[in-house]
Amino acid sequence: MLPALLLVLVWLALAGGRNWLGPAALVQGLLDRQDFLIHGLRLPRLLIAVGAGMALGMAGALMQGLTRNPLATPDIIGLTQGAGLGFAFALLFDLPLLAGAACGAGIAMLCVALLAQGRGALAFVLFGIGIGATAAAATTVLLVLAPDAKAARAMIWLSGSLARADLATAGWVWLVLLAGGALAALRAHRLGLLWLGDEVMASLGVDLSRMRVLVLGLVTALTAASTLAVGPIGFVAFVAAPLARAISGTEAPAIWPAALTGACLLVAADLVARLIAPVAVFPTGLVMGVIGAPYLIFFLWRDRQEAR
């Protein structure tokens, strides 16, 4: 179901926009490397949306499995905001943007892990929220101090826009995604045990320390690459994993269904953003916020009702 849905969304993303393309025109545009509408605008944007969506969905499922907490996703525990701070710092001081985003996400993850060590999953989420708020405030300070041109570029990026998508950025996202996906595939059996808890994994001979380092490293890399490409778009990782569990019918976070669900969400959100304002920069992050915020409220309400 998910692969078929993603294929439909891919077709709509390539064909849809201010100028809709029929099947013949779309195929002709794909075959013609000089077609600017397809190869210069829509295809890079689509590649980034699919790659970043898969990365965020995978990161969300891994993080939720490690902590066994559905709120522990990169956008909620501060990783996305940390990557955003690193990006803004790198942009302001003319440093490599990918390195800046990776360092920001890594430092945020390290801070959360150290502060929450031995305190449980809830503390992990709460410290993450605090780290995320701190990183967001620091990013605002950098934007105030930045030259107008760089501040304007950063503001567009921070809104979660794919308007500046290019093939070079798409290449970085897919490189990290494929490397992370290959590593996850090699450790698929052990990663599938995350939801069972530390005691069960230890009884099965899993090295818990190495597993935590592996998962945290994967989540950090996937979050940094996706945030570099699309900005700090929220709720993709948070919404993708529960939807994937509902579709697959399992209680444990399903990594690959979550990745496909994340891709579907981000491609659909970007398509909606382009249809709302075909000639303007409408933030894809705003569309995801409209989808994700009500779901978060519903999730918290349902959790409270079940606790009674």
PDB file of C-alpha atoms in Angstrom:
ATOM      1  CA  MET A   1       0.000   0.000   0.000  1.00  0.00           C
ATOM      2  CA  LEU A   2       2.660   2.519   1.019  1.00  0.00           C
ATOM      3  CA  PRO A   3       4.866   2.024  -2.083  1.00  0.00           C
ATOM      4  CA  ALA A   4       1.821   2.449  -4.345  1.00  0.00           C
ATOM      5  CA  LEU A   5       0.751   5.601  -2.497  1.00  0.00           C
ATOM      6  CA  LEU A   6       4.260   7.018  -2.752  1.00  0.00           C
ATOM      7  CA  LEU A   7       4.353   6.354  -6.512  1.00  0.00           C
ATOM      8  CA  VAL A   8       1.055   8.209  -6.952  1.00  0.00           C
ATOM      9  CA  LEU A   9       2.365  11.156  -4.935  1.00  0.00           C
ATOM     10  CA  VAL A  10       5.605  11.165  -6.942  1.00  0.00           C
ATOM     11  CA  TRP A  11       3.615  11.389 -10.176  1.00  0.00           C
ATOM     12  CA  LEU A  12       1.443  14.202  -8.773  1.00  0.00           C
ATOM     13  CA  ALA A  13       4.506  16.087  -7.501  1.00  0.00           C
ATOM     14  CA  LEU A  14       6.150  15.976 -10.929  1.00  0.00           C
ATOM     15  CA  ALA A  15       2.980  16.771 -12.860  1.00  0.00           C
ATOM     16  CA  GLY A  16       1.337  19.240 -10.474  1.00  0.00           C
ATOM     17  CA  GLY A  17       1.899  22.932  -9.926  1.00  0.00           C
ATOM     18  CA  ARG A  18       1.108  26.170 -11.695  1.00  0.00           C
ATOM     19  CA  ASN A  19       1.417  24.313 -15.004  1.00  0.00           C
ATOM     20  CA  TRP A  20      -0.054  20.813 -14.850  1.00  0.00           C
ATOM     21  CA  LEU A  21       1.553  18.267 -17.150  1.00  0.00           C
ATOM     22  CA  GLY A  22      -0.202  15.371 -18.824  1.00  0.00           C
ATOM     23  CA  PRO A  23       1.393  11.902 -18.988  1.00  0.00           C
ATOM     24  CA  ALA A  24       2.953  12.507 -22.415  1.00  0.00           C
ATOM     25  CA  ALA A  25       4.355  15.922 -21.457  1.00  0.00           C
ATOM     26  CA  LEU A  26       5.694  14.522 -18.179  1.00  0.00           C
ATOM     27  CA  VAL A  27       7.524  11.641 -19.869  1.00  0.00           C
ATOM     28  CA  GLN A  28       8.917  14.009 -22.502  1.00  0.00           C
ATOM     29  CA  GLY A  29      10.135  16.380 -19.796  1.00  0.00           C
ATOM     30  CA  LEU A  30      11.829  13.557 -17.880  1.00  0.00           C
ATOM     31  CA  LEU A  31      13.628  12.395 -21.023  1.00  0.00           C
ATOM     32  CA  ASP A  32      14.725  15.917 -21.967  1.00  0.00           C
ATOM     33  CA  ARG A  33      17.589  16.857 -19.622  1.00  0.00           C
ATOM     34  CA  GLN A  34      17.253  20.489 -20.739  1.00  0.00           C
ATOM     35  CA  ASP A  35      13.677  20.746 -19.436  1.00  0.00           C
ATOM     36  CA  PHE A  36      14.072  23.323 -16.653  1.00  0.00           C
ATOM     37  CA  LEU A  37      10.601  22.818 -15.166  1.00  0.00           C
ATOM     38  CA  ILE A  38      11.254  19.129 -14.462  1.00  0.00           C
ATOM     39  CA  HIS A  39      15.025  18.829 -14.016  1.00  0.00           C
ATOM     40  CA  GLY A  40      15.637  22.300 -12.608  1.00  0.00           C
ATOM     41  CA  LEU A  41      12.651  22.717 -10.299  1.00  0.00           C
ATOM     42  CA  ARG A  42      10.348  19.795  -9.648  1.00  0.00           C
ATOM     43  CA  LEU A  43      12.703  16.797  -9.726  1.00  0.00           C
ATOM     44  CA  PRO A  44      15.262  18.182  -7.205  1.00  0.00           C
ATOM     45  CA  ARG A  45      12.406  19.214  -4.934  1.00  0.00           C
ATOM     46  CA  LEU A  46      10.842  15.763  -5.192  1.00  0.00           C
ATOM     47  CA  LEU A  47      14.126  13.939  -4.561  1.00  0.00           C
ATOM     48  CA  ILE A  48      14.728  16.002  -1.439  1.00  0.00           C
ATOM     49  CA  ALA A  49      11.156  15.540  -0.184  1.00  0.00           C
ATOM     50  CA  VAL A  50      11.324  11.753  -0.605  1.00  0.00           C
ATOM     51  CA  GLY A  51      14.838  11.439   0.855  1.00  0.00           C
ATOM     52  CA  ALA A  52      14.291  13.784   3.799  1.00  0.00           C
ATOM     53  CA  GLY A  53      10.872  12.289   4.529  1.00  0.00           C
ATOM     54  CA  MET A  54      12.317   8.770   4.606  1.00  0.00           C
ATOM     55  CA  ALA A  55      15.200   9.916   6.810  1.00  0.00           C
ATOM     56  CA  LEU A  56      12.884  11.610   9.309  1.00  0.00           C
ATOM     57  CA  GLY A  57      10.464   8.680   9.375  1.00  0.00           C
ATOM     58  CA  MET A  58      13.302   6.235   9.982  1.00  0.00           C
ATOM     59  CA  ALA A  59      14.839   8.458  12.667  1.00  0.00           C
ATOM     60  CA  GLY A  60      11.498   8.778  14.445  1.00  0.00           C
ATOM     61  CA  ALA A  61      10.909   5.018  14.499  1.00  0.00           C
ATOM     62  CA  LEU A  62      14.436   4.333  15.769  1.00  0.00           C
ATOM     63  CA  MET A  63      14.185   6.941  18.512  1.00  0.00           C
ATOM     64  CA  GLN A  64      10.768   5.777  19.651  1.00  0.00           C
ATOM     65  CA  GLY A  65      12.002   2.197  19.713  1.00  0.00           C
ATOM     66  CA  LEU A  66      15.088   3.062  21.753  1.00  0.00           C
ATOM     67  CA  THR A  67      13.195   5.062  24.384  1.00  0.00           C
ATOM     68  CA  ARG A  68       9.866   3.212  24.084  1.00  0.00           C
ATOM     69  CA  ASN A  69       8.220   6.618  24.162  1.00  0.00           C
ATOM     70  CA  PRO A  70       6.085   7.847  21.224  1.00  0.00           C
ATOM     71  CA  LEU A  71       7.024  11.461  21.996  1.00  0.00           C
ATOM     72  CA  ALA A  72      10.753  10.830  21.576  1.00  0.00           C
ATOM     73  CA  THR A  73      11.233  11.992  17.997  1.00  0.00           C
ATOM     74  CA  PRO A  74      13.986  14.271  16.619  1.00  0.00           C
ATOM     75  CA  ASP A  75      11.687  17.283  16.281  1.00  0.00           C
ATOM     76  CA  ILE A  76      10.453  17.024  19.875  1.00  0.00           C
ATOM     77  CA  ILE A  77      13.670  16.107  21.723  1.00  0.00           C
ATOM     78  CA  GLY A  78      15.685  18.992  20.267  1.00  0.00           C
ATOM     79  CA  LEU A  79      17.735  17.350  17.503  1.00  0.00           C
ATOM     80  CA  THR A  80      16.038  19.259  14.703  1.00  0.00           C
ATOM     81  CA  GLN A  81      16.507  22.545  16.555  1.00  0.00           C
ATOM     82  CA  GLY A  82      20.146  21.670  17.245  1.00  0.00           C
ATOM     83  CA  ALA A  83      20.731  20.991  13.559  1.00  0.00           C
ATOM     84  CA  GLY A  84      19.037  24.297  12.788  1.00  0.00           C
ATOM     85  CA  LEU A  85      21.365  26.139  15.154  1.00  0.00           C
ATOM     86  CA  GLY A  86      24.375  24.470  13.550  1.00  0.00           C
ATOM     87  CA  PHE A  87      23.134  25.409  10.085  1.00  0.00           C
ATOM     88  CA  ALA A  88      22.584  29.044  11.094  1.00  0.00           C
ATOM     89  CA  PHE A  89      26.059  29.223  12.665  1.00  0.00           C
ATOM     90  CA  ALA A  90      27.683  27.705   9.567  1.00  0.00           C
ATOM     91  CA  LEU A  91      25.757  30.061   7.279  1.00  0.00           C
ATOM     92  CA  LEU A  92      26.729  33.125   9.300  1.00  0.00           C
ATOM     93  CA  PHE A  93      30.440  32.261   9.375  1.00  0.00           C
ATOM     94  CA  ASP A  94      30.666  30.749   5.856  1.00  0.00           C
ATOM     95  CA  LEU A  95      31.369  27.217   7.067  1.00  0.00           C
ATOM     96  CA  PRO A  96      30.237  23.941   5.411  1.00  0.00           C
ATOM     97  CA  LEU A  97      26.490  23.737   5.980  1.00  0.00           C
ATOM     98  CA  LEU A  98      26.272  19.953   6.271  1.00  0.00           C
ATOM     99  CA  ALA A  99      29.045  19.916   8.857  1.00  0.00           C
ATOM    100  CA  GLY A 100      27.296  22.677  10.795  1.00  0.00           C
ATOM    101  CA  ALA A 101      23.964  20.852  10.820  1.00  0.00           C
ATOM    102  CA  ALA A 102      25.643  17.567  11.799  1.00  0.00           C
ATOM    103  CA  CYS A 103      27.599  19.182  14.637  1.00  0.00           C
ATOM    104  CA  GLY A 104      24.497  20.965  15.912  1.00  0.00           C
ATOM    105  CA  ALA A 105      22.435  17.777  15.922  1.00  0.00           C
ATOM    106  CA  GLY A 106      25.287  15.808  17.482  1.00  0.00           C
ATOM    107  CA  ILE A 107      25.827  18.302  20.298  1.00  0.00           C
ATOM    108  CA  ALA A 108      22.085  18.433  21.004  1.00  0.00           C
ATOM    109  CA  MET A 109      21.914  14.628  21.132  1.00  0.00           C
ATOM    110  CA  LEU A 110      24.965  14.447  23.412  1.00  0.00           C
ATOM    111  CA  CYS A 111      23.511  17.029  25.805  1.00  0.00           C
ATOM    112  CA  VAL A 112      20.152  15.260  26.011  1.00  0.00           C
ATOM    113  CA  ALA A 113      21.759  11.834  26.468  1.00  0.00           C
ATOM    114  CA  LEU A 114      24.081  13.045  29.242  1.00  0.00           C
ATOM    115  CA  LEU A 115      21.402  14.998  31.099  1.00  0.00           C
ATOM    116  CA  ALA A 116      18.823  12.198  30.917  1.00  0.00           C
ATOM    117  CA  GLN A 117      21.219   9.320  31.618  1.00  0.00           C
ATOM    118  CA  GLY A 118      19.625   6.896  34.053  1.00  0.00           C
ATOM    119  CA  ARG A 119      16.500   9.039  34.496  1.00  0.00           C
ATOM    120  CA  GLY A 120      14.079   7.223  32.190  1.00  0.00           C
ATOM    121  CA  ALA A 121      12.314   7.944  28.907  1.00  0.00           C
ATOM    122  CA  LEU A 122      10.177  10.797  30.239  1.00  0.00           C
ATOM    123  CA  ALA A 123      13.249  12.695  31.425  1.00  0.00           C
ATOM    124  CA  PHE A 124      14.800  12.118  27.990  1.00  0.00           C
ATOM    125  CA  VAL A 125      11.842  13.852  26.349  1.00  0.00           C
ATOM    126  CA  LEU A 126      11.697  16.700  28.878  1.00  0.00           C
ATOM    127  CA  PHE A 127      15.414  17.457  28.674  1.00  0.00           C
ATOM    128  CA  GLY A 128      15.116  17.265  24.893  1.00  0.00           C
ATOM    129  CA  ILE A 129      12.357  19.862  24.884  1.00  0.00           C
ATOM    130  CA  GLY A 130      14.551  22.126  27.005  1.00  0.00           C
ATOM    131  CA  ILE A 131      17.578  21.658  24.739  1.00  0.00           C
ATOM    132  CA  GLY A 132      15.396  22.318  21.692  1.00  0.00           C
ATOM    133  CA  ALA A 133      14.043  25.549  23.171  1.00  0.00           C
ATOM    134  CA  THR A 134      17.572  26.688  24.022  1.00  0.00           C
ATOM    135  CA  ALA A 135      18.813  25.921  20.502  1.00  0.00           C
ATOM    136  CA  ALA A 136      15.858  27.744  18.949  1.00  0.00           C
ATOM    137  CA  ALA A 137      16.552  30.820  21.091  1.00  0.00           C
ATOM    138  CA  ALA A 138      20.245  30.767  20.148  1.00  0.00           C
ATOM    139  CA  THR A 139      19.286  30.512  16.473  1.00  0.00           C
ATOM    140  CA  THR A 140      17.139  33.628  16.839  1.00  0.00           C
ATOM    141  CA  VAL A 141      20.080  35.505  18.359  1.00  0.00           C
ATOM    142  CA  LEU A 142      22.298  34.511  15.415  1.00  0.00           C
ATOM    143  CA  LEU A 143      19.679  35.704  12.934  1.00  0.00           C
ATOM    144  CA  VAL A 144      19.454  39.078  14.677  1.00  0.00           C
ATOM    145  CA  LEU A 145      23.233  39.470  14.389  1.00  0.00           C
ATOM    146  CA  ALA A 146      23.474  38.151  10.817  1.00  0.00           C
ATOM    147  CA  PRO A 147      23.669  40.398   7.717  1.00  0.00           C
ATOM    148  CA  ASP A 148      20.309  40.973   6.044  1.00  0.00           C
ATOM    149  CA  ALA A 149      20.987  38.723   3.039  1.00  0.00           C
ATOM    150  CA  LYS A 150      22.058  35.764   5.167  1.00  0.00           C
ATOM    151  CA  ALA A 151      19.260  36.349   7.662  1.00  0.00           C
ATOM    152  CA  ALA A 152      16.692  36.329   4.845  1.00  0.00           C
ATOM    153  CA  ARG A 153      18.087  33.063   3.474  1.00  0.00           C
ATOM    154  CA  ALA A 154      18.084  31.508   6.919  1.00  0.00           C
ATOM    155  CA  MET A 155      14.496  32.622   7.587  1.00  0.00           C
ATOM    156  CA  ILE A 156      13.268  30.942   4.393  1.00  0.00           C
ATOM    157  CA  TRP A 157      15.107  27.779   5.393  1.00  0.00           C
ATOM    158  CA  LEU A 158      13.866  27.872   8.999  1.00  0.00           C
ATOM    159  CA  SER A 159      10.270  28.063   7.774  1.00  0.00           C
ATOM    160  CA  GLY A 160      10.691  24.616   6.234  1.00  0.00           C
ATOM    161  CA  SER A 161      10.745  25.516   2.561  1.00  0.00           C
ATOM    162  CA  LEU A 162      11.920  23.342  -0.320  1.00  0.00           C
ATOM    163  CA  ALA A 163      11.967  26.274  -2.735  1.00  0.00           C
ATOM    164  CA  ARG A 164      15.783  26.314  -2.938  1.00  0.00           C
ATOM    165  CA  ALA A 165      16.082  22.597  -3.650  1.00  0.00           C
ATOM    166  CA  ASP A 166      18.968  21.518  -5.878  1.00  0.00           C
ATOM    167  CA  LEU A 167      20.501  18.234  -6.978  1.00  0.00           C
ATOM    168  CA  ALA A 168      23.670  18.733  -4.907  1.00  0.00           C
ATOM    169  CA  THR A 169      21.687  18.937  -1.664  1.00  0.00           C
ATOM    170  CA  ALA A 170      19.534  16.012  -2.767  1.00  0.00           C
ATOM    171  CA  GLY A 171      22.715  14.012  -3.321  1.00  0.00           C
ATOM    172  CA  TRP A 172      23.904  14.613   0.249  1.00  0.00           C
ATOM    173  CA  VAL A 173      20.528  13.613   1.675  1.00  0.00           C
ATOM    174  CA  TRP A 174      20.392  10.400  -0.330  1.00  0.00           C
ATOM    175  CA  LEU A 175      24.014   9.549   0.480  1.00  0.00           C
ATOM    176  CA  VAL A 176      23.307   9.719   4.216  1.00  0.00           C
ATOM    177  CA  LEU A 177      19.956   7.961   3.787  1.00  0.00           C
ATOM    178  CA  LEU A 178      21.434   5.064   1.802  1.00  0.00           C
ATOM    179  CA  ALA A 179      24.349   4.676   4.225  1.00  0.00           C
ATOM    180  CA  GLY A 180      22.019   4.769   7.222  1.00  0.00           C
ATOM    181  CA  GLY A 181      19.550   2.447   5.529  1.00  0.00           C
ATOM    182  CA  ALA A 182      22.278  -0.063   4.697  1.00  0.00           C
ATOM    183  CA  LEU A 183      23.518  -0.030   8.297  1.00  0.00           C
ATOM    184  CA  ALA A 184      19.957  -0.425   9.591  1.00  0.00           C
ATOM    185  CA  ALA A 185      19.396  -3.337   7.200  1.00  0.00           C
ATOM    186  CA  LEU A 186      22.544  -5.085   8.447  1.00  0.00           C
ATOM    187  CA  ARG A 187      21.320  -4.703  12.026  1.00  0.00           C
ATOM    188  CA  ALA A 188      17.625  -5.176  11.233  1.00  0.00           C
ATOM    189  CA  HIS A 189      17.132  -8.142  13.564  1.00  0.00           C
ATOM    190  CA  ARG A 190      18.630  -6.425  16.596  1.00  0.00           C
ATOM    191  CA  LEU A 191      16.950  -3.117  15.848  1.00  0.00           C
ATOM    192  CA  GLY A 192      13.657  -4.997  15.794  1.00  0.00           C
ATOM    193  CA  LEU A 193      14.269  -5.977  19.426  1.00  0.00           C
ATOM    194  CA  LEU A 194      14.393  -2.369  20.670  1.00  0.00           C
ATOM    195  CA  TRP A 195      10.716  -2.262  21.603  1.00  0.00           C
ATOM    196  CA  LEU A 196      11.079  -5.346  23.850  1.00  0.00           C
ATOM    197  CA  GLY A 197      13.139  -3.497  26.455  1.00  0.00           C
ATOM    198  CA  ASP A 198      16.666  -3.606  27.835  1.00  0.00           C
ATOM    199  CA  GLU A 199      16.212  -6.765  29.914  1.00  0.00           C
ATOM    200  CA  VAL A 200      14.949  -8.835  26.987  1.00  0.00           C
ATOM    201  CA  MET A 201      17.696  -7.553  24.679  1.00  0.00           C
ATOM    202  CA  ALA A 202      20.370  -8.287  27.277  1.00  0.00           C
ATOM    203  CA  SER A 203      19.016 -11.814  27.767  1.00  0.00           C
ATOM    204  CA  LEU A 204      19.295 -12.351  24.000  1.00  0.00           C
ATOM    205  CA  GLY A 205      22.953 -11.339  24.028  1.00  0.00           C
ATOM    206  CA  VAL A 206      22.585  -7.816  22.627  1.00  0.00           C
ATOM    207  CA  ASP A 207      25.293  -5.347  23.684  1.00  0.00           C
ATOM    208  CA  LEU A 208      23.084  -2.521  24.990  1.00  0.00           C
ATOM    209  CA  SER A 209      25.788   0.155  24.978  1.00  0.00           C
ATOM    210  CA  ARG A 210      26.765  -0.515  21.371  1.00  0.00           C
ATOM    211  CA  MET A 211      23.107  -0.655  20.334  1.00  0.00           C
ATOM    212  CA  ARG A 212      22.397   2.733  21.927  1.00  0.00           C
ATOM    213  CA  VAL A 213      25.439   4.291  20.251  1.00  0.00           C
ATOM    214  CA  LEU A 214      24.369   2.833  16.900  1.00  0.00           C
ATOM    215  CA  VAL A 215      20.800   4.114  17.175  1.00  0.00           C
ATOM    216  CA  LEU A 216      21.774   7.560  18.451  1.00  0.00           C
ATOM    217  CA  GLY A 217      24.392   7.893  15.710  1.00  0.00           C
ATOM    218  CA  LEU A 218      21.914   6.887  13.003  1.00  0.00           C
ATOM    219  CA  VAL A 219      19.245   9.244  14.318  1.00  0.00           C
ATOM    220  CA  THR A 220      21.715  12.138  14.515  1.00  0.00           C
ATOM    221  CA  ALA A 221      23.018  11.625  10.964  1.00  0.00           C
ATOM    222  CA  LEU A 222      19.552  11.194   9.449  1.00  0.00           C
ATOM    223  CA  THR A 223      18.212  14.250  11.278  1.00  0.00           C
ATOM    224  CA  ALA A 224      21.172  16.435  10.290  1.00  0.00           C
ATOM    225  CA  ALA A 225      20.934  15.516   6.599  1.00  0.00           C
ATOM    226  CA  SER A 226      17.181  16.018   6.406  1.00  0.00           C
ATOM    227  CA  THR A 227      17.281  19.289   8.349  1.00  0.00           C
ATOM    228  CA  LEU A 228      20.008  20.620   6.062  1.00  0.00           C
ATOM    229  CA  ALA A 229      17.796  19.916   3.048  1.00  0.00           C
ATOM    230  CA  VAL A 230      14.338  20.989   4.199  1.00  0.00           C
ATOM    231  CA  GLY A 231      14.891  23.029   7.342  1.00  0.00           C
ATOM    232  CA  PRO A 232      13.543  22.170  10.794  1.00  0.00           C
ATOM    233  CA  ILE A 233      10.210  20.785   9.594  1.00  0.00           C
ATOM    234  CA  GLY A 234       8.323  19.406  12.556  1.00  0.00           C
ATOM    235  CA  PHE A 235       5.980  16.471  13.060  1.00  0.00           C
ATOM    236  CA  VAL A 236       7.153  14.306  10.130  1.00  0.00           C
ATOM    237  CA  ALA A 237       9.032  11.906  12.414  1.00  0.00           C
ATOM    238  CA  PHE A 238       6.347  12.152  15.096  1.00  0.00           C
ATOM    239  CA  VAL A 239       3.411  11.355  12.800  1.00  0.00           C
ATOM    240  CA  ALA A 240       5.132   8.861  10.472  1.00  0.00           C
ATOM    241  CA  ALA A 241       5.912   6.146  13.009  1.00  0.00           C
ATOM    242  CA  PRO A 242       2.388   5.846  14.533  1.00  0.00           C
ATOM    243  CA  LEU A 243       0.819   5.859  11.069  1.00  0.00           C
ATOM    244  CA  ALA A 244       3.242   3.162   9.958  1.00  0.00           C
ATOM    245  CA  ARG A 245       2.365   1.055  13.001  1.00  0.00           C
ATOM    246  CA  ALA A 246      -1.335   1.441  12.257  1.00  0.00           C
ATOM    247  CA  ILE A 247      -0.837   0.438   8.623  1.00  0.00           C
ATOM    248  CA  SER A 248       1.471  -2.491   9.368  1.00  0.00           C
ATOM    249  CA  GLY A 249      -0.613  -3.641  12.345  1.00  0.00           C
ATOM    250  CA  THR A 250       2.317  -3.976  14.764  1.00  0.00           C
ATOM    251  CA  GLU A 251       2.943  -2.503  18.204  1.00  0.00           C
ATOM    252  CA  ALA A 252       6.670  -2.006  17.704  1.00  0.00           C
ATOM    253  CA  PRO A 253       7.956   0.873  15.540  1.00  0.00           C
ATOM    254  CA  ALA A 254       8.385  -0.428  11.982  1.00  0.00           C
ATOM    255  CA  ILE A 255      11.462   1.269  10.525  1.00  0.00           C
ATOM    256  CA  TRP A 256      10.884   0.783   6.811  1.00  0.00           C
ATOM    257  CA  PRO A 257       7.118   1.452   6.826  1.00  0.00           C
ATOM    258  CA  ALA A 258       7.874   4.564   8.900  1.00  0.00           C
ATOM    259  CA  ALA A 259      10.413   5.685   6.287  1.00  0.00           C
ATOM    260  CA  LEU A 260       7.890   5.264   3.459  1.00  0.00           C
ATOM    261  CA  THR A 261       5.197   7.017   5.508  1.00  0.00           C
ATOM    262  CA  GLY A 262       7.537   9.935   6.183  1.00  0.00           C
ATOM    263  CA  ALA A 263       8.251  10.234   2.458  1.00  0.00           C
ATOM    264  CA  CYS A 264       4.530  10.213   1.651  1.00  0.00           C
ATOM    265  CA  LEU A 265       3.834  12.881   4.274  1.00  0.00           C
ATOM    266  CA  LEU A 266       6.571  15.249   3.130  1.00  0.00           C
ATOM    267  CA  VAL A 267       5.865  14.842  -0.603  1.00  0.00           C
ATOM    268  CA  ALA A 268       2.148  15.429   0.012  1.00  0.00           C
ATOM    269  CA  ALA A 269       2.817  18.460   2.236  1.00  0.00           C
ATOM    270  CA  ASP A 270       5.160  19.989  -0.342  1.00  0.00           C
ATOM    271  CA  LEU A 271       2.633  19.390  -3.129  1.00  0.00           C
ATOM    272  CA  VAL A 272      -0.057  21.140  -1.090  1.00  0.00           C
ATOM    273  CA  ALA A 273       2.325  24.056  -0.422  1.00  0.00           C
ATOM    274  CA  ARG A 274       3.042  24.426  -4.151  1.00  0.00           C
ATOM    275  CA  LEU A 275      -0.652  24.272  -5.043  1.00  0.00           C
ATOM    276  CA  ILE A 276      -1.573  26.889  -2.429  1.00  0.00           C
ATOM    277  CA  ALA A 277       0.971  29.411  -3.746  1.00  0.00           C
ATOM    278  CA  PRO A 278       2.351  28.317  -7.147  1.00  0.00           C
ATOM    279  CA  VAL A 279       4.359  31.513  -7.686  1.00  0.00           C
ATOM    280  CA  ALA A 280       5.373  32.199  -4.074  1.00  0.00           C
ATOM    281  CA  VAL A 281       7.502  30.511  -1.413  1.00  0.00           C
ATOM    282  CA  PHE A 282       4.868  28.842   0.761  1.00  0.00           C
ATOM    283  CA  PRO A 283       6.535  26.923   3.606  1.00  0.00           C
ATOM    284  CA  THR A 284       6.106  23.172   3.530  1.00  0.00           C
ATOM    285  CA  GLY A 285       6.737  23.257   7.270  1.00  0.00           C
ATOM    286  CA  LEU A 286       3.542  25.261   7.747  1.00  0.00           C
ATOM    287  CA  VAL A 287       1.521  22.550   6.009  1.00  0.00           C
ATOM    288  CA  MET A 288       3.102  19.874   8.211  1.00  0.00           C
ATOM    289  CA  GLY A 289       2.355  22.010  11.260  1.00  0.00           C
ATOM    290  CA  VAL A 290      -1.325  22.127  10.324  1.00  0.00           C
ATOM    291  CA  ILE A 291      -1.285  18.322  10.067  1.00  0.00           C
ATOM    292  CA  GLY A 292       0.945  17.508  13.019  1.00  0.00           C
ATOM    293  CA  ALA A 293      -0.158  19.941  15.729  1.00  0.00           C
ATOM    294  CA  PRO A 294      -3.763  18.655  15.919  1.00  0.00           C
ATOM    295  CA  TYR A 295      -2.426  15.097  15.961  1.00  0.00           C
ATOM    296  CA  LEU A 296      -0.144  15.928  18.903  1.00  0.00           C
ATOM    297  CA  ILE A 297      -3.091  17.433  20.802  1.00  0.00           C
ATOM    298  CA  PHE A 298      -5.213  14.369  20.005  1.00  0.00           C
ATOM    299  CA  PHE A 299      -2.410  12.047  21.083  1.00  0.00           C
ATOM    300  CA  LEU A 300      -2.003  13.790  24.449  1.00  0.00           C
ATOM    301  CA  TRP A 301      -5.781  13.831  24.998  1.00  0.00           C
ATOM    302  CA  ARG A 302      -6.097  10.128  24.143  1.00  0.00           C
ATOM    303  CA  ASP A 303      -3.171   9.260  26.405  1.00  0.00           C
ATOM    304  CA  ARG A 304      -4.813  11.108  29.278  1.00  0.00           C
ATOM    305  CA  GLN A 305      -8.144   9.365  28.667  1.00  0.00           C
ATOM    306  CA  GLU A 306      -6.467   5.945  28.656  1.00  0.00           C
ATOM    307  CA  ALA A 307      -4.642   6.765  31.890  1.00  0.00           C
ATOM    308  CA  ARG A 308      -7.918   7.340  33.746  1.00  0.00           C
TER     309      ARG A 308
END
